[in-house]
Coordinates of C-alpha atoms and ligand atoms in Angstrom, one line a residue:
M1 CA 2.4 2.2 28.4
S2 CA 4.2 1.3 25.2
H3 CA 5.1 -2.4 24.7
I4 CA 8.7 -1.7 24.0
G5 CA 10.3 0.6 26.6
N6 CA 13.8 1.8 25.6
Y7 CA 14.8 1.5 22.0
D8 CA 18.4 0.4 22.6
D9 CA 17.4 -2.4 25.0
A10 CA 14.7 -3.5 22.6
R11 CA 17.2 -3.6 19.8
K12 CA 19.6 -5.7 21.9
N13 CA 16.9 -8.1 23.1
F14 CA 14.7 -8.5 20.1
T15 CA 14.4 -11.7 18.1
W16 CA 11.6 -12.7 15.7
E17 CA 11.1 -15.6 18.0
I18 CA 9.3 -13.2 20.4
S19 CA 6.7 -12.8 17.8
E20 CA 6.5 -16.5 16.9
K21 CA 6.1 -17.3 20.6
E22 CA 3.3 -14.8 21.2
L23 CA 1.5 -16.2 18.2
G24 CA 2.0 -19.7 19.3
Y25 CA 3.8 -20.6 16.1
V26 CA 6.6 -23.2 16.0
P27 CA 8.8 -23.5 12.9
G28 CA 7.4 -26.1 10.6
A29 CA 3.8 -25.8 11.8
V30 CA 0.8 -24.6 9.9
I31 CA 0.5 -20.8 9.7
N32 CA -2.6 -19.4 7.9
I33 CA -3.1 -15.6 8.2
G34 CA -6.8 -16.0 7.7
E35 CA -7.0 -18.3 10.7
Y36 CA -4.7 -16.2 12.8
C37 CA -6.9 -13.0 12.3
T38 CA -10.2 -14.7 13.0
D39 CA -10.5 -18.2 14.6
R40 CA -7.5 -17.8 16.8
I41 CA -8.8 -14.4 18.2
C42 CA -12.1 -16.1 18.9
R43 CA -10.4 -19.0 20.7
M44 CA -8.6 -16.3 22.8
G45 CA -12.0 -15.3 24.3
K46 CA -12.6 -12.3 22.0
A47 CA -15.4 -13.9 19.8
D48 CA -17.9 -11.2 20.8
K49 CA -15.4 -8.3 20.6
L50 CA -16.0 -5.9 17.6
A51 CA -13.5 -6.6 14.8
L52 CA -14.8 -4.1 12.3
I53 CA -16.9 -0.9 12.5
W54 CA -17.6 0.1 9.0
E55 CA -19.2 3.3 7.7
G56 CA -20.5 3.6 4.2
H57 CA -20.4 6.7 2.1
D58 CA -24.1 7.3 2.9
G59 CA -23.4 7.2 6.6
H60 CA -24.7 3.7 7.0
V61 CA -22.8 1.8 9.8
K62 CA -22.2 -1.9 10.0
K63 CA -20.6 -3.7 12.9
Y64 CA -19.0 -7.2 12.9
T65 CA -17.6 -9.1 15.8
F66 CA -14.6 -11.4 15.5
N67 CA -17.0 -14.3 15.5
D68 CA -18.9 -12.7 12.6
M69 CA -15.7 -12.2 10.8
R70 CA -14.6 -15.8 11.4
Q71 CA -17.9 -17.1 10.0
L72 CA -18.1 -14.7 7.1
T73 CA -14.5 -15.4 6.0
N74 CA -15.4 -19.1 6.1
T75 CA -18.5 -18.4 4.1
I76 CA -16.5 -16.7 1.4
A77 CA -13.8 -19.4 1.3
A78 CA -16.5 -22.1 1.1
F79 CA -18.3 -20.2 -1.7
L80 CA -15.1 -20.0 -3.8
K81 CA -14.3 -23.6 -3.1
S82 CA -17.8 -24.7 -4.2
N83 CA -17.2 -22.8 -7.5
G84 CA -14.1 -24.9 -8.1
I85 CA -11.4 -22.5 -6.9
G86 CA -8.5 -24.0 -5.0
D87 CA -5.2 -23.2 -3.3
G88 CA -2.6 -21.3 -5.2
E89 CA -5.0 -19.7 -7.6
R90 CA -5.0 -15.9 -7.8
V91 CA -8.1 -14.2 -6.6
C92 CA -8.4 -10.5 -7.2
L93 CA -10.2 -8.2 -4.9
F94 CA -11.4 -5.3 -6.9
M95 CA -13.7 -3.3 -4.6
D96 CA -14.1 -0.1 -2.7
K97 CA -13.5 -0.2 1.0
V98 CA -16.6 -2.4 1.7
P99 CA -16.7 -5.2 4.3
E100 CA -16.6 -7.8 1.6
L101 CA -13.1 -6.5 0.6
Y102 CA -11.7 -7.0 4.1
F103 CA -13.4 -10.4 4.7
G104 CA -12.9 -11.5 1.1
F105 CA -9.1 -11.0 1.6
L106 CA -9.0 -13.2 4.6
G107 CA -11.4 -15.8 3.1
V108 CA -9.1 -16.1 0.1
L109 CA -6.2 -16.8 2.5
K110 CA -8.3 -19.4 4.4
L111 CA -8.8 -21.2 1.1
G112 CA -5.1 -21.2 0.5
A113 CA -5.5 -19.1 -2.6
I114 CA -3.4 -16.0 -3.3
A115 CA -5.1 -12.7 -2.6
Q116 CA -4.5 -10.0 -5.2
P117 CA -6.0 -6.7 -4.1
L118 CA -6.2 -4.0 -6.7
F119 CA -7.2 -0.4 -6.2
S120 CA -10.8 0.0 -7.4
A121 CA -10.1 3.3 -9.0
F122 CA -7.9 1.6 -11.6
G123 CA -9.0 1.8 -15.2
A124 CA -9.4 -1.1 -17.5
D125 CA -5.8 -1.0 -18.8
S126 CA -4.3 -0.9 -15.3
L127 CA -6.5 -3.8 -14.3
L128 CA -5.7 -5.9 -17.4
T129 CA -2.0 -5.6 -17.1
R130 CA -2.1 -6.9 -13.5
L131 CA -4.6 -9.7 -14.1
E132 CA -2.9 -10.9 -17.2
D133 CA 0.5 -11.0 -15.5
A134 CA -0.9 -12.9 -12.5
G135 CA -3.0 -15.3 -14.6
T136 CA -5.8 -14.5 -12.2
S137 CA -8.7 -17.0 -11.8
V138 CA -11.3 -14.9 -10.0
V139 CA -12.2 -11.3 -9.7
I140 CA -14.4 -10.3 -6.7
T141 CA -16.0 -7.0 -7.4
Q142 CA -19.0 -4.6 -7.1
K143 CA -21.5 -3.9 -9.8
K144 CA -20.2 -0.3 -10.2
H145 CA -16.8 -1.8 -11.4
L146 CA -18.3 -4.6 -13.4
A147 CA -18.2 -2.7 -16.7
K148 CA -14.5 -2.2 -16.5
V149 CA -14.0 -5.9 -15.8
R150 CA -16.3 -6.9 -18.7
T151 CA -14.3 -4.9 -21.2
I152 CA -11.2 -7.0 -20.5
V153 CA -12.7 -10.4 -20.0
P154 CA -12.0 -11.5 -23.6
Q155 CA -8.3 -10.8 -23.1
L156 CA -8.1 -12.9 -20.0
P157 CA -8.3 -16.6 -20.9
T158 CA -7.4 -17.7 -17.3
L159 CA -10.3 -15.9 -15.7
K160 CA -12.9 -18.5 -14.5
L161 CA -15.2 -16.5 -12.3
I162 CA -16.4 -13.0 -11.6
V163 CA -18.1 -12.6 -8.2
V164 CA -20.4 -9.6 -7.8
V165 CA -21.0 -8.8 -4.1
D166 CA -23.9 -6.4 -4.6
D167 CA -25.8 -7.7 -7.6
D168 CA -29.4 -6.4 -7.6
G169 CA -30.7 -8.4 -10.4
V170 CA -31.5 -5.4 -12.5
K171 CA -29.1 -6.2 -15.3
P172 CA -28.6 -9.9 -16.1
L173 CA -25.3 -11.4 -15.2
R174 CA -23.2 -12.8 -18.0
E175 CA -21.3 -16.0 -18.5
K176 CA -18.8 -16.6 -15.6
E177 CA -20.5 -14.0 -13.4
V178 CA -22.1 -15.0 -10.2
A179 CA -23.8 -13.1 -7.4
F180 CA -22.7 -13.5 -3.8
H181 CA -24.3 -11.5 -0.9
M182 CA -22.1 -11.9 2.1
D183 CA -24.5 -10.5 4.8
E184 CA -27.4 -12.7 3.6
A185 CA -25.5 -15.9 2.7
E186 CA -26.0 -18.8 5.0
R187 CA -23.0 -18.7 7.3
V188 CA -20.5 -21.4 7.3
D189 CA -19.4 -22.1 10.9
S190 CA -16.7 -24.5 10.2
F191 CA -14.4 -24.5 7.2
D192 CA -11.5 -26.7 6.5
I193 CA -8.8 -24.0 6.5
F194 CA -5.9 -24.7 4.1
P195 CA -2.9 -25.9 6.1
S196 CA -0.5 -23.3 4.7
L197 CA 3.1 -23.4 5.8
A198 CA 5.5 -20.5 6.4
E199 CA 6.5 -20.3 2.7
T200 CA 3.1 -20.8 1.2
P201 CA 2.2 -17.7 -1.0
S202 CA -0.4 -15.4 0.5
V203 CA -0.6 -12.0 -1.1
L204 CA 0.4 -10.6 -4.5
H205 CA 0.7 -6.8 -4.5
Y206 CA 1.5 -5.1 -7.7
T207 CA 3.9 -2.2 -7.6
S208 CA 5.4 0.1 -10.2
G209 CA 9.0 0.5 -11.2
T210 CA 10.8 2.7 -13.7
T211 CA 10.8 0.3 -16.5
G212 CA 8.6 -2.5 -17.7
K213 CA 5.1 -3.4 -16.5
P214 CA 4.1 -3.3 -12.8
K215 CA 5.6 -6.2 -10.9
G216 CA 3.8 -8.5 -8.5
A217 CA 5.6 -8.6 -5.1
Q218 CA 4.8 -12.0 -3.8
H219 CA 4.4 -12.5 -0.1
V220 CA 4.0 -15.6 2.1
H221 CA 2.0 -16.6 5.2
Y222 CA 5.1 -16.2 7.4
S223 CA 4.9 -12.4 6.8
L224 CA 2.5 -12.5 9.8
I225 CA 5.4 -12.7 12.2
S226 CA 6.6 -9.3 11.1
Q227 CA 3.2 -7.7 10.6
Y228 CA 1.9 -8.8 14.0
I229 CA 4.8 -7.6 16.1
T230 CA 5.4 -4.3 14.2
A231 CA 1.7 -3.5 14.5
K232 CA 1.9 -4.1 18.2
Y233 CA 5.2 -2.3 18.9
V234 CA 5.1 0.6 16.4
L235 CA 1.4 1.3 16.2
D236 CA 1.4 0.6 19.9
L237 CA -1.8 -1.5 19.7
H238 CA -3.4 -2.5 23.0
D239 CA -6.5 -4.6 23.6
D240 CA -8.8 -1.6 24.2
D241 CA -7.6 0.4 21.2
I242 CA -9.9 1.6 18.4
Y243 CA -7.7 1.8 15.4
W244 CA -8.1 3.5 12.0
C245 CA -5.8 2.9 9.0
T246 CA -6.8 5.3 6.3
A247 CA -5.1 3.3 3.5
D248 CA -7.0 1.3 0.9
P249 CA -6.2 -2.4 0.8
G250 CA -5.4 -2.0 -2.9
W251 CA -2.0 -0.9 -1.5
V252 CA 0.2 -2.7 0.9
T253 CA -0.4 -0.4 3.9
G254 CA -4.1 -1.3 3.7
T255 CA -3.4 -5.1 3.9
S256 CA -0.4 -5.3 6.2
Y257 CA -1.7 -2.7 8.7
G258 CA -5.4 -2.4 7.6
I259 CA -6.1 -6.1 7.9
I260 CA -3.3 -8.5 9.0
G261 CA -1.4 -6.6 11.7
P262 CA -4.3 -5.2 13.7
W263 CA -6.6 -8.2 13.5
A264 CA -3.8 -10.6 14.4
N265 CA -3.5 -8.5 17.5
G266 CA -7.3 -8.8 18.1
V267 CA -7.9 -5.0 17.9
T268 CA -11.1 -3.3 16.8
Q269 CA -10.7 -1.5 13.5
C270 CA -12.8 1.3 11.9
V271 CA -13.1 1.8 8.2
T272 CA -14.9 4.6 6.3
D273 CA -15.7 4.2 2.7
T274 CA -16.0 8.0 2.3
G275 CA -13.5 10.0 0.3
F276 CA -11.2 12.6 1.9
K277 CA -12.8 15.7 3.5
A278 CA -11.2 17.3 6.6
E279 CA -14.5 17.7 8.5
S280 CA -15.7 14.2 7.8
W281 CA -12.4 12.7 8.9
Y282 CA -12.4 14.7 12.2
R283 CA -16.1 13.7 12.7
F284 CA -15.1 10.0 12.1
L285 CA -12.2 10.3 14.6
E286 CA -14.6 11.8 17.1
T287 CA -17.6 9.6 16.8
M288 CA -15.6 6.3 16.6
K289 CA -13.4 7.5 19.5
I290 CA -10.3 6.4 17.5
T291 CA -7.3 6.0 19.7
V292 CA -4.6 5.0 17.1
W293 CA -4.5 6.5 13.7
Y294 CA -2.2 5.4 10.8
S295 CA -2.3 7.8 7.8
A296 CA -0.2 9.5 5.2
P297 CA 1.6 12.8 4.6
T298 CA -0.7 13.9 1.7
A299 CA -3.7 13.5 4.0
I300 CA -2.0 15.4 6.8
R301 CA -1.0 18.2 4.5
S302 CA -4.6 18.4 3.2
L303 CA -5.8 18.7 6.8
M304 CA -3.2 21.4 7.4
K305 CA -4.6 23.4 4.6
E306 CA -8.0 23.5 6.2
G307 CA -6.4 25.1 9.3
I308 CA -6.4 24.4 13.0
D309 CA -9.7 26.0 13.8
V310 CA -11.5 23.1 12.1
V311 CA -9.7 20.6 14.3
K312 CA -10.7 22.4 17.4
K313 CA -14.4 22.0 16.7
F314 CA -14.1 18.3 17.4
D315 CA -13.5 16.3 20.6
L316 CA -10.5 14.2 19.6
S317 CA -9.4 13.5 23.2
A318 CA -9.4 9.7 22.6
L319 CA -6.5 10.0 20.1
R320 CA -3.3 8.9 21.7
H321 CA -1.0 7.7 18.9
L322 CA -0.5 8.8 15.3
C323 CA 1.7 7.2 12.6
S324 CA 2.3 8.0 9.0
V325 CA 3.7 6.3 5.9
G326 CA 4.1 6.4 2.2
E327 CA 6.0 9.6 1.4
P328 CA 8.3 12.0 3.2
L329 CA 6.6 13.5 6.2
N330 CA 7.9 17.0 6.3
A331 CA 8.9 18.5 9.7
E332 CA 6.2 21.2 9.4
A333 CA 3.5 18.5 9.3
V334 CA 4.9 16.9 12.4
L335 CA 5.0 20.2 14.3
W336 CA 1.5 21.0 13.1
S337 CA 0.1 17.7 14.3
Q338 CA 1.6 18.5 17.8
E339 CA -0.3 21.8 17.7
A340 CA -3.5 20.3 16.2
F341 CA -3.8 17.0 18.1
G342 CA -1.3 17.5 21.0
R343 CA 0.7 14.6 19.5
M344 CA 3.3 14.2 16.8
F345 CA 2.8 11.9 13.8
H346 CA 5.3 9.1 14.0
D347 CA 6.8 8.5 10.5
T348 CA 7.4 5.0 9.3
F349 CA 9.3 3.9 6.2
W350 CA 8.7 0.7 4.3
Q351 CA 7.6 -0.7 0.9
T352 CA 5.3 -3.2 -0.9
E353 CA 8.4 -5.4 -1.1
T354 CA 9.3 -5.2 2.6
G355 CA 5.7 -6.2 3.7
S356 CA 6.2 -4.5 7.0
M357 CA 7.7 -1.4 8.6
M358 CA 11.5 -1.1 8.3
I359 CA 12.5 2.3 9.6
T360 CA 10.2 3.7 12.3
N361 CA 9.7 6.3 15.0
F362 CA 8.9 4.2 18.1
P363 CA 6.4 5.2 20.7
G364 CA 8.6 6.8 23.4
M365 CA 11.6 7.5 21.2
P366 CA 12.4 11.2 20.8
I367 CA 11.1 12.3 17.4
K368 CA 13.3 14.5 15.2
P369 CA 10.7 16.1 13.0
G370 CA 11.5 15.3 9.3
S371 CA 13.4 12.1 10.1
M372 CA 12.0 8.6 9.4
G373 CA 13.4 7.3 12.7
K374 CA 15.5 4.2 13.2
P375 CA 15.4 0.6 12.0
F376 CA 12.8 -1.6 13.7
P377 CA 14.5 -4.0 16.2
G378 CA 15.2 -7.1 14.2
I379 CA 15.9 -5.1 11.1
T380 CA 19.5 -4.5 10.1
A381 CA 19.6 -1.5 7.9
G382 CA 22.2 1.0 6.5
V383 CA 22.9 3.3 3.6
V384 CA 25.3 2.1 1.0
D385 CA 27.4 3.7 -1.7
L386 CA 25.6 4.3 -4.9
S387 CA 28.1 2.3 -7.0
T388 CA 30.1 0.1 -4.7
F389 CA 27.2 -0.8 -2.4
E390 CA 29.6 -0.7 0.5
E391 CA 28.1 0.6 3.7
I392 CA 28.5 4.3 4.4
T393 CA 29.5 4.9 8.0
T394 CA 30.1 8.7 7.8
P395 CA 27.0 10.5 9.3
G396 CA 25.2 12.7 6.9
L397 CA 26.5 11.2 3.7
V398 CA 23.8 10.2 1.2
G399 CA 23.6 6.6 0.0
L400 CA 21.0 4.0 -0.9
I401 CA 18.7 2.6 1.8
A402 CA 19.7 -1.0 2.2
I403 CA 18.3 -3.8 4.4
R404 CA 19.9 -7.1 5.3
P405 CA 17.6 -9.8 3.8
G406 CA 15.9 -12.4 6.0
W407 CA 13.1 -10.6 7.9
P408 CA 9.9 -12.6 7.9
S409 CA 7.7 -10.4 5.7
M410 CA 10.3 -9.9 2.9
F411 CA 8.8 -10.5 -0.5
R412 CA 9.9 -13.9 -1.9
T413 CA 9.9 -13.0 -5.6
Y414 CA 8.3 -10.8 -8.3
W415 CA 5.7 -12.9 -9.8
K416 CA 7.2 -14.7 -12.9
N417 CA 10.1 -12.2 -12.8
E418 CA 12.8 -13.8 -10.7
A419 CA 15.6 -11.9 -12.6
T420 CA 14.2 -8.5 -11.6
Y421 CA 13.9 -9.8 -8.0
Q422 CA 17.5 -10.9 -7.9
N423 CA 18.6 -7.5 -9.2
K424 CA 17.2 -5.9 -6.1
F425 CA 20.0 -7.5 -4.0
K426 CA 23.6 -6.2 -4.1
N427 CA 26.5 -7.0 -1.9
G428 CA 24.3 -8.9 0.6
W429 CA 21.8 -6.1 0.9
Y430 CA 18.2 -5.7 -0.3
L431 CA 18.1 -2.2 -2.0
C432 CA 14.9 -0.2 -1.6
G433 CA 15.6 2.1 -4.5
D434 CA 15.6 5.2 -2.2
R435 CA 18.3 7.6 -1.1
A436 CA 18.8 8.7 2.5
S437 CA 21.5 9.7 5.0
I438 CA 21.9 8.6 8.7
D439 CA 22.8 11.2 11.3
E440 CA 25.2 10.8 14.2
D441 CA 22.4 9.6 16.4
G442 CA 21.4 6.8 14.0
Y443 CA 18.3 8.6 12.6
Y444 CA 17.4 8.2 8.9
W445 CA 16.7 11.2 6.7
F446 CA 14.9 10.5 3.4
V447 CA 16.4 12.2 0.3
G448 CA 14.5 10.9 -2.6
R449 CA 13.9 7.9 -5.0
D450 CA 16.9 6.5 -6.8
D451 CA 14.8 5.8 -9.9
D452 CA 12.1 7.5 -12.1
V453 CA 9.1 6.2 -10.2
I454 CA 6.6 9.0 -9.3
N455 CA 5.2 9.2 -5.8
T456 CA 1.9 11.0 -5.9
A457 CA -0.1 11.2 -2.7
G458 CA 1.8 8.2 -1.4
H459 CA 1.1 6.1 -4.4
L460 CA 3.8 4.9 -6.7
V461 CA 3.1 5.4 -10.4
G462 CA 5.4 4.0 -13.1
P463 CA 6.3 6.4 -15.9
F464 CA 6.5 3.5 -18.3
E465 CA 2.8 2.7 -17.8
I466 CA 1.8 6.3 -18.5
E467 CA 4.0 6.5 -21.5
S468 CA 2.7 3.2 -22.9
A469 CA -0.9 4.4 -22.5
L470 CA -0.1 7.7 -24.2
L471 CA 1.3 5.9 -27.2
E472 CA -2.2 4.6 -27.8
H473 CA -3.5 8.2 -28.1
P474 CA -3.8 9.1 -31.8
A475 CA -2.1 12.4 -31.4
V476 CA 1.0 11.3 -29.5
A477 CA 4.3 10.5 -31.1
E478 CA 6.3 10.0 -27.9
S479 CA 6.2 11.1 -24.3
A480 CA 8.0 11.2 -21.0
A481 CA 6.3 11.2 -17.6
V482 CA 8.0 12.7 -14.6
G483 CA 7.0 13.8 -11.1
K484 CA 6.6 17.5 -10.6
P485 CA 6.5 19.1 -7.2
D486 CA 3.2 19.7 -5.5
P487 CA 2.5 21.2 -2.1
V488 CA 0.0 18.7 -1.0
N489 CA 0.5 15.5 -3.0
M490 CA 4.3 15.8 -3.0
E491 CA 4.5 15.0 -6.7
V492 CA 1.9 15.0 -9.5
V493 CA 2.4 13.5 -12.9
K494 CA 3.7 15.9 -15.6
V495 CA 4.1 14.6 -19.2
F496 CA 6.2 16.0 -22.0
I497 CA 4.7 15.1 -25.3
A498 CA 5.9 15.3 -28.9
L499 CA 2.9 15.3 -31.2
K500 CA 2.6 13.5 -34.5
P501 CA 3.4 15.6 -37.5
G502 CA 0.7 18.0 -38.5
I503 CA -1.1 17.8 -35.1
E504 CA -1.5 21.1 -33.3
A505 CA -1.3 21.5 -29.6
N506 CA -4.3 23.2 -28.0
K507 CA -6.3 23.2 -24.7
M508 CA -8.9 20.7 -26.0
L509 CA -6.2 18.2 -27.0
E510 CA -4.6 18.7 -23.6
L511 CA -7.8 17.9 -21.7
D512 CA -8.5 15.0 -24.1
I513 CA -5.1 13.5 -23.3
M514 CA -5.6 13.9 -19.6
N515 CA -8.9 12.2 -19.7
F516 CA -7.6 9.4 -21.9
V517 CA -5.0 8.5 -19.2
R518 CA -7.4 8.8 -16.4
K519 CA -9.9 6.4 -18.0
K520 CA -7.2 3.9 -19.1
L521 CA -5.1 3.9 -15.9
S522 CA -6.5 5.9 -13.0
A523 CA -6.9 9.4 -11.6
L524 CA -3.6 9.1 -9.9
A525 CA -1.8 8.5 -13.2
M526 CA -3.6 11.3 -14.9
P527 CA -1.1 14.1 -15.9
Q528 CA -1.9 17.3 -14.1
D529 CA 0.3 19.2 -16.5
I530 CA 1.2 18.6 -20.1
E531 CA 4.0 20.3 -21.9
F532 CA 4.2 19.9 -25.7
V533 CA 7.7 19.8 -27.0
A534 CA 9.3 19.3 -30.4
S535 CA 11.4 16.4 -29.2
L536 CA 12.5 14.7 -26.0
P537 CA 16.1 14.6 -24.7
R538 CA 17.6 11.2 -25.3
T539 CA 20.7 9.2 -24.6
R540 CA 22.9 8.2 -27.5
S541 CA 21.3 4.8 -27.3
G542 CA 17.9 6.4 -27.7
K543 CA 16.6 6.2 -24.1
I544 CA 14.5 9.1 -23.0
M545 CA 16.3 11.1 -20.3
R546 CA 13.5 11.5 -17.8
R547 CA 16.0 12.6 -15.2
V548 CA 16.9 15.7 -17.1
L549 CA 13.2 16.7 -17.4
R550 CA 12.6 15.9 -13.8
A551 CA 15.5 18.0 -12.6
K552 CA 14.2 21.0 -14.5
E553 CA 10.8 20.7 -12.8
W554 CA 12.5 20.5 -9.4
G555 CA 14.9 23.4 -10.1
E556 CA 17.7 21.0 -9.5
D557 CA 21.1 20.8 -11.0
I558 CA 20.9 18.4 -13.9
G559 CA 24.3 17.0 -12.9
D560 CA 26.7 15.1 -15.1
I561 CA 24.8 13.7 -17.9
S562 CA 27.7 12.6 -20.0
T563 CA 27.4 9.1 -18.7
L564 CA 23.7 9.1 -19.6
E565 CA 24.5 10.2 -23.1
N566 CA 26.8 7.3 -23.5
D567 CA 24.2 5.0 -22.0
Ligands
PRX1 O1 10.0 5.9 -2.0 C1 9.6 5.3 -0.7 C2 8.2 5.9 -0.4 O2 7.3 4.9 -0.9 C3 8.0 3.8 -1.5 C4 7.3 2.5 -1.3 O3 6.0 2.6 -1.9 P1 5.0 1.4 -1.8 O4 5.7 0.2 -2.2 O5 3.8 1.8 -2.6 O6 4.7 1.3 -0.3 C5 4.1 2.4 0.4 C6 3.7 2.1 1.8 C7 4.5 1.2 2.5 C8 9.4 3.9 -0.8 O7 10.3 3.2 -1.6 N1 8.0 5.9 1.1 C9 7.4 5.1 1.9 N2 7.4 5.5 3.2 C10 8.1 6.6 3.2 C11 8.5 6.9 1.9 N3 9.3 8.0 1.5 C12 9.7 8.8 2.5 N4 9.3 8.6 3.8 C13 8.5 7.5 4.2 N5 8.2 7.4 5.5

């Protein structure tokens, strides 16, 4: 039985107070996400219930109850405190999907510090940009990523501490580096949790835009009110569910719905630290008896490629609810999931900045395959005209996706970049930077990004970051990065490069450039295609016209570029 019956009634009756009441929160009181996900669940009689079932890449399984999680998050918070780290400081979690990442995140929040999770596949440059901007005090990492951290330490004067969670003593640790072994550490049963209030900063998630460096979307502890209730209603979490969110906590899905939402609901989560492989994912679903699964279109399309016969080899009868996020979920994928699993994936739309789901397919609501669904009750959304920002009321007309500000998990600023934050609001709306239309039944249909950001496998990659990295390559004079269509990843990075005079394009150089970006930034940002050109199209003021290059890749009409040329 879903929690939310009929959508229209829910929309009429919903207020965020419902969530506040269920969480026992009264305005003005202390609200600490770390406490809510651990201590509070234990007090509700679930201390011995499993919180996390974790599987390592070698098949090793570890299990932790809510009481284990309560104590271990205390232990991490106390360890940081004893090393002189206090509230408000930025603590970066730079790890694979190991238990220390999940508990470290909550431990940092219990301390009152700001959790800054970063994708462990990031290269040294991607890491440096984000740590420098945040003025990060601590990096918690694994020994396999330590080399990357060490290369940038000299450029990070604010960095006080590097915690290595799996140090084996083989290589000596350096200045500022300390070992911490969570499972062996003496457990701290009682920790003085920081009395954070609604507006106390909690999480800093870096996200890419068209121009400039990645921006830190800053969230607050009050975001819990949104994350708890959307996890409950949209993911349809119940007490006996076994839940799997495939997202990495380096990205917002992995924290809002891979840590905060489910654990604040006291639900058991499974995590696998293995990469993607259809058979191993199905085996994981089968052996863990997963009931609710939150994944992404690229993963679903990859599963589709392997065919339905593979699915049928496994007993997935426990599965009862499937959701997706991050990129457009094509209608074929929804229909395929009905055939493969006997259920449709429920698409959800939201962003790093929104902190929680905005447009969703509710359990029980008829799904129109290919549509993102309707706004979550409590969310006032619309599409607005591209230039006047007036609401479009004609069904089917394309405009910008807009949300009325004020939902609990809305980001509160971009770290040290209030001007860019303010610029996201127009005519009383928060603008997501995406285009969509709304049909006569109120369903939202995604059209595309309104900017040059590349969405590859559900991860946003900023063209500026790639182009800046490429400028450091000795052969590159200038470049433009755009998204090129890809059947599985939706988009992959393609770069157009003008070489320095006298340098000749060849296959070796192409591979060298690809590798250069992969090492500096990440495999996601690595160009899958390079086209060498004599020069790049520019506006009269000299800005590179990525849009023209992108339109060509997509076989789209370039449209009126006269305005661009006068830009
Ligand atoms: O362009 C939209 C796309 O991903 C962007 C947000 O990316 P990020 O901040 O990294 O957060 C991703 C996970 C919450 C959006 O602006 N996007 C997200 N969900 C969908 C989507 N595009 C189409 N359909 C979706 N369901």
